[in-house]
């Protein structure tokens, strides 16, 4: 019975230790596998986020430059319209001066003096000429202000593009930082898995020591029992011999 108990205890200890060792290997392998997956996911996600941020940054930069170019073009249009209006006013005045000169010449040729009605006519004509010139300048001013307003709107809009550009830069930096954090988390998870595996290994050694202790106890009990039986047998044999004599 003692030998059987020792054999059973040894078998049980061996099976338990083997099971715990296998659990340790499995836990360690799972920890490594999960780490590889988490690391790959972190790198892929960070790369995608950084690439998207780069595209947004480039698009915002292009849009910003486009808005700035539009504003510059509109400023040029405003100046061009104003210059055209001033040139038109100048031509109106020149044409008016020629017309007035012809009228004066006609009055002089006909012997009419520049007084009374002829003077009123000349004055009215001069006033109409200057009014046309001022109308041209006013129209140019209106169009020029409209172009300037559009230029300001384009510059204002470019600020949003500049903000998007800066935001994309922050997102790229955040993606890089997020990758570092994800890798650190993966390392911590792997360390936890390795710790669990080490726990299974240590437990297996405890199982082995416990089994050895049980086997030693069983063997010691068996030896004590065997010695007691031998003593009993010896006493019985001695008593039998004495009785026979």
Tab-separated table of C-alpha atoms in Angstrom:
chain	number	residue	atom	x	y	z
A	1	UNK	CA	0.000	0.000	0.000
A	2	UNK	CA	2.876	2.379	0.836
A	3	UNK	CA	4.586	1.752	-2.490
A	4	UNK	CA	1.281	2.269	-4.272
A	5	UNK	CA	0.670	5.524	-2.394
A	6	UNK	CA	4.156	6.770	-3.236
A	7	UNK	CA	3.683	5.909	-6.898
A	8	UNK	CA	0.272	7.588	-6.983
A	9	UNK	CA	1.603	10.702	-5.255
A	10	UNK	CA	4.572	10.886	-7.622
A	11	UNK	CA	2.302	10.513	-10.642
A	12	UNK	CA	-0.092	13.158	-9.371
A	13	UNK	CA	2.782	15.531	-8.622
A	14	UNK	CA	4.280	14.973	-12.051
A	15	UNK	CA	0.990	15.572	-13.817
A	16	UNK	CA	0.280	18.748	-11.805
A	17	UNK	CA	3.774	20.089	-12.388
A	18	UNK	CA	3.619	19.322	-16.116
A	19	UNK	CA	0.222	21.014	-16.372
A	20	UNK	CA	1.483	24.121	-14.600
A	21	UNK	CA	4.620	24.224	-16.754
A	22	UNK	CA	2.456	24.007	-19.878
A	23	UNK	CA	0.238	26.781	-18.526
A	24	UNK	CA	3.372	28.881	-18.047
A	25	UNK	CA	4.480	28.258	-21.629
A	26	UNK	CA	1.007	29.055	-22.949
A	27	UNK	CA	0.732	32.257	-20.901
A	28	UNK	CA	4.184	33.366	-22.059
A	29	UNK	CA	3.358	32.606	-25.704
A	30	UNK	CA	0.029	34.454	-25.452
A	31	UNK	CA	1.796	37.447	-23.883
A	32	UNK	CA	4.311	37.555	-26.757
A	33	UNK	CA	1.561	37.126	-29.374
A	34	UNK	CA	-0.609	39.857	-27.874
A	35	UNK	CA	2.414	42.140	-27.670
A	36	UNK	CA	3.195	41.620	-31.359
A	37	UNK	CA	-0.428	42.342	-32.306
A	38	UNK	CA	-0.642	45.447	-30.111
A	39	UNK	CA	2.711	46.705	-31.397
A	40	UNK	CA	1.704	46.212	-35.031
A	41	UNK	CA	-1.679	47.873	-34.426
A	42	UNK	CA	0.012	50.804	-32.700
A	43	UNK	CA	2.458	51.283	-35.563
A	44	UNK	CA	-0.195	50.938	-38.273
A	45	UNK	CA	-2.681	53.259	-36.547
A	46	UNK	CA	0.013	55.828	-35.827
A	47	UNK	CA	1.251	55.694	-39.417
A	48	UNK	CA	-2.277	56.099	-40.787
A	49	UNK	CA	-3.042	58.960	-38.407
A	50	UNK	CA	0.229	60.710	-39.247
A	51	UNK	CA	-0.348	60.268	-42.983
A	52	UNK	CA	-3.881	61.625	-42.753
A	53	UNK	CA	-2.635	64.549	-40.697
A	54	UNK	CA	0.071	65.198	-43.297
A	55	UNK	CA	-2.517	65.180	-46.097
A	56	UNK	CA	-4.732	67.573	-44.146
A	57	UNK	CA	-1.769	69.785	-43.429
A	58	UNK	CA	-0.764	69.873	-47.092
A	59	UNK	CA	-4.348	70.522	-48.230
A	60	UNK	CA	-4.716	73.318	-45.676
A	61	UNK	CA	-1.421	74.818	-46.774
A	62	UNK	CA	-2.519	74.759	-50.432
A	63	UNK	CA	-5.886	76.292	-49.518
A	64	UNK	CA	-4.189	78.969	-47.422
A	65	UNK	CA	-1.896	79.921	-50.284
A	66	UNK	CA	-4.841	79.898	-52.694
A	67	UNK	CA	-6.818	82.252	-50.445
A	68	UNK	CA	-3.819	84.545	-50.112
A	69	UNK	CA	-3.331	84.563	-53.878
A	70	UNK	CA	-7.022	85.349	-54.397
A	71	UNK	CA	-6.780	88.227	-51.914
A	72	UNK	CA	-3.743	89.583	-53.711
A	73	UNK	CA	-5.522	89.303	-57.059
A	74	UNK	CA	-8.547	91.137	-55.666
A	75	UNK	CA	-6.314	93.901	-54.307
A	76	UNK	CA	-4.852	94.287	-57.768
A	77	UNK	CA	-8.344	94.366	-59.276
A	78	UNK	CA	-9.343	97.071	-56.794
A	79	UNK	CA	-6.366	99.212	-57.804
A	80	UNK	CA	-6.966	98.528	-61.492
A	81	UNK	CA	-10.636	99.559	-61.253
A	82	UNK	CA	-9.695	102.763	-59.424
A	83	UNK	CA	-7.014	103.583	-61.989
A	84	UNK	CA	-9.462	102.929	-64.831
A	85	UNK	CA	-12.013	105.218	-63.172
A	86	UNK	CA	-9.423	107.981	-62.797
A	87	UNK	CA	-8.371	107.539	-66.408
A	88	UNK	CA	-11.996	107.656	-67.519
A	89	UNK	CA	-12.567	110.850	-65.518
A	90	UNK	CA	-9.470	112.381	-67.071
A	91	UNK	CA	-10.677	111.548	-70.569
A	92	UNK	CA	-14.148	112.912	-69.788
A	93	UNK	CA	-12.576	116.179	-68.659
A	94	UNK	CA	-10.307	116.344	-71.703
A	95	UNK	CA	-13.210	115.635	-74.038
A	96	UNK	CA	-15.262	118.200	-72.171
A	97	UNK	CA	-12.507	120.805	-72.496
A	98	UNK	CA	-12.401	120.217	-76.228
A	99	UNK	CA	-16.181	120.519	-76.451
A	100	UNK	CA	-16.155	123.762	-74.447
A	101	UNK	CA	-13.351	125.077	-76.598
A	102	UNK	CA	-15.396	124.400	-79.739
A	103	UNK	CA	-18.415	126.114	-78.207
A	104	UNK	CA	-16.339	129.169	-77.314
A	105	UNK	CA	-14.883	129.216	-80.786
A	106	UNK	CA	-18.337	129.009	-82.334
A	107	UNK	CA	-19.591	131.818	-80.119
A	108	UNK	CA	-16.567	133.937	-80.996
A	109	UNK	CA	-16.930	133.257	-84.732
A	110	UNK	CA	-20.581	134.288	-84.622
A	111	UNK	CA	-19.746	137.417	-82.651
A	112	UNK	CA	-21.558	136.274	-79.493
A	113	UNK	CA	-19.913	137.423	-76.282
A	114	UNK	CA	-19.342	135.047	-73.385
A	115	UNK	CA	-21.951	136.720	-71.254
A	116	UNK	CA	-25.555	136.028	-70.361
A	117	UNK	CA	-27.052	133.009	-72.006
A	118	UNK	CA	-23.851	131.785	-73.723
A	119	UNK	CA	-22.021	131.953	-70.391
A	120	UNK	CA	-24.813	130.011	-68.684
A	121	UNK	CA	-24.677	127.376	-71.403
A	122	UNK	CA	-20.917	127.057	-71.083
A	123	UNK	CA	-21.192	126.867	-67.301
A	124	UNK	CA	-23.862	124.182	-67.486
A	125	UNK	CA	-21.806	122.193	-69.976
A	126	UNK	CA	-18.762	122.429	-67.741
A	127	UNK	CA	-20.842	121.290	-64.791
A	128	UNK	CA	-22.187	118.292	-66.705
A	129	UNK	CA	-18.686	117.377	-67.820
A	130	UNK	CA	-17.358	117.449	-64.242
A	131	UNK	CA	-20.431	115.530	-63.052
A	132	UNK	CA	-19.690	112.784	-65.587
A	133	UNK	CA	-16.085	112.732	-64.433
A	134	UNK	CA	-17.138	112.461	-60.781
A	135	UNK	CA	-19.639	109.709	-61.673
A	136	UNK	CA	-16.820	107.728	-63.267
A	137	UNK	CA	-14.674	108.166	-60.147
A	138	UNK	CA	-17.575	107.220	-57.849
A	139	UNK	CA	-18.360	104.115	-59.890
A	140	UNK	CA	-14.694	103.138	-59.727
A	141	UNK	CA	-14.657	103.675	-55.959
A	142	UNK	CA	-17.704	101.435	-55.514
A	143	UNK	CA	-16.166	98.658	-57.585
A	144	UNK	CA	-12.798	99.104	-55.889
A	145	UNK	CA	-14.352	98.810	-52.405
A	146	UNK	CA	-16.202	95.697	-53.533
A	147	UNK	CA	-12.932	94.094	-54.637
A	148	UNK	CA	-11.251	95.129	-51.395
A	149	UNK	CA	-14.107	93.597	-49.401
A	150	UNK	CA	-13.688	90.336	-51.291
A	151	UNK	CA	-9.948	90.465	-50.638
A	152	UNK	CA	-10.561	90.828	-46.903
A	153	UNK	CA	-12.984	87.911	-46.977
A	154	UNK	CA	-10.365	85.782	-48.734
A	155	UNK	CA	-7.745	86.710	-46.117
A	156	UNK	CA	-10.212	85.960	-43.332
A	157	UNK	CA	-10.985	82.601	-44.906
A	158	UNK	CA	-7.266	81.859	-45.175
A	159	UNK	CA	-7.040	82.069	-41.369
A	160	UNK	CA	-9.254	78.978	-41.120
A	161	UNK	CA	-6.936	77.163	-43.510
A	162	UNK	CA	-3.975	78.237	-41.405
A	163	UNK	CA	-5.777	76.983	-38.288
A	164	UNK	CA	-6.492	73.650	-40.028
A	165	UNK	CA	-2.823	73.437	-40.943
A	166	UNK	CA	-1.765	73.954	-37.342
A	167	UNK	CA	-4.415	71.527	-36.092
A	168	UNK	CA	-3.156	68.871	-38.500
A	169	UNK	CA	0.345	69.415	-37.136
A	170	UNK	CA	-0.947	68.886	-33.603
A	171	UNK	CA	-2.761	65.731	-34.731
A	172	UNK	CA	0.440	64.362	-36.252
A	173	UNK	CA	2.301	65.022	-32.999
A	174	UNK	CA	-0.561	63.451	-31.018
A	175	UNK	CA	-0.446	60.361	-33.246
A	176	UNK	CA	3.275	60.029	-32.581
A	177	UNK	CA	2.736	60.399	-28.840
A	178	UNK	CA	-0.182	57.955	-28.992
A	179	UNK	CA	2.092	55.390	-30.618
A	180	UNK	CA	4.561	55.705	-27.744
A	181	UNK	CA	1.763	55.293	-25.202
A	182	UNK	CA	0.336	52.267	-27.064
A	183	UNK	CA	3.756	50.616	-27.203
A	184	UNK	CA	4.248	51.257	-23.491
A	185	UNK	CA	0.819	49.748	-22.809
A	186	UNK	CA	1.750	46.719	-24.929
A	187	UNK	CA	4.964	46.337	-22.927
A	188	UNK	CA	3.009	46.501	-19.670
A	189	UNK	CA	0.510	43.914	-20.915
A	190	UNK	CA	3.325	41.614	-21.986
A	191	UNK	CA	5.029	42.058	-18.620
A	192	UNK	CA	1.759	41.131	-16.906
A	193	UNK	CA	1.484	38.019	-19.074
A	194	UNK	CA	5.085	37.097	-18.363
A	195	UNK	CA	4.436	37.582	-14.644
A	196	UNK	CA	1.459	35.261	-14.872
A	197	UNK	CA	3.591	32.679	-16.672
A	198	UNK	CA	6.270	33.003	-14.015
A	199	UNK	CA	3.581	32.505	-11.391
A	200	UNK	CA	2.613	29.208	-13.031
A	201	UNK	CA	6.287	28.123	-13.058
A	202	UNK	CA	6.805	29.000	-9.403
A	203	UNK	CA	3.559	27.223	-8.550
A	204	UNK	CA	4.808	24.134	-10.393
A	205	UNK	CA	7.959	24.152	-8.267
A	206	UNK	CA	5.781	24.454	-5.200
A	207	UNK	CA	3.748	21.497	-6.404
A	208	UNK	CA	6.967	19.533	-6.903
A	209	UNK	CA	8.230	20.368	-3.428
A	210	UNK	CA	4.844	19.558	-1.934
A	211	UNK	CA	4.768	16.240	-3.772
A	212	UNK	CA	8.275	15.381	-2.655
A	213	UNK	CA	7.301	16.228	0.904
A	214	UNK	CA	4.207	14.012	0.659
A	215	UNK	CA	6.265	11.186	-0.828
A	216	UNK	CA	8.863	11.565	1.926
A	217	UNK	CA	6.153	11.542	4.570
A	218	UNK	CA	4.546	8.477	3.035
A	219	UNK	CA	7.902	6.718	2.756
A	220	UNK	CA	8.778	7.590	6.344
A	221	UNK	CA	5.433	6.328	7.528
A	222	UNK	CA	5.946	3.170	5.508
A	223	UNK	CA	9.405	2.572	6.988
A	224	UNK	CA	8.094	3.138	10.493
A	225	UNK	CA	5.245	0.791	9.820
A	226	UNK	CA	7.586	-1.765	8.313
A	227	UNK	CA	9.919	-1.557	11.301
A	228	UNK	CA	7.010	-1.960	13.697
A	229	UNK	CA	5.785	-4.999	11.866
A	230	UNK	CA	9.287	-6.492	11.884
A	231	UNK	CA	9.483	-5.937	15.636
A	232	UNK	CA	6.081	-7.545	16.147
A	233	UNK	CA	7.128	-10.542	14.079
A	234	UNK	CA	10.359	-10.875	16.040
A	235	UNK	CA	8.520	-10.776	19.344
A	236	UNK	CA	6.033	-13.353	18.187
A	237	UNK	CA	8.851	-15.616	16.997
A	238	UNK	CA	10.685	-15.309	20.326
A	239	UNK	CA	7.535	-16.029	22.271
A	240	UNK	CA	6.852	-19.106	20.162
A	241	UNK	CA	10.323	-20.497	20.790
A	242	UNK	CA	10.062	-19.910	24.536
A	243	UNK	CA	6.721	-21.671	24.701
A	244	UNK	CA	8.129	-24.692	22.848
A	245	UNK	CA	11.062	-25.029	25.237
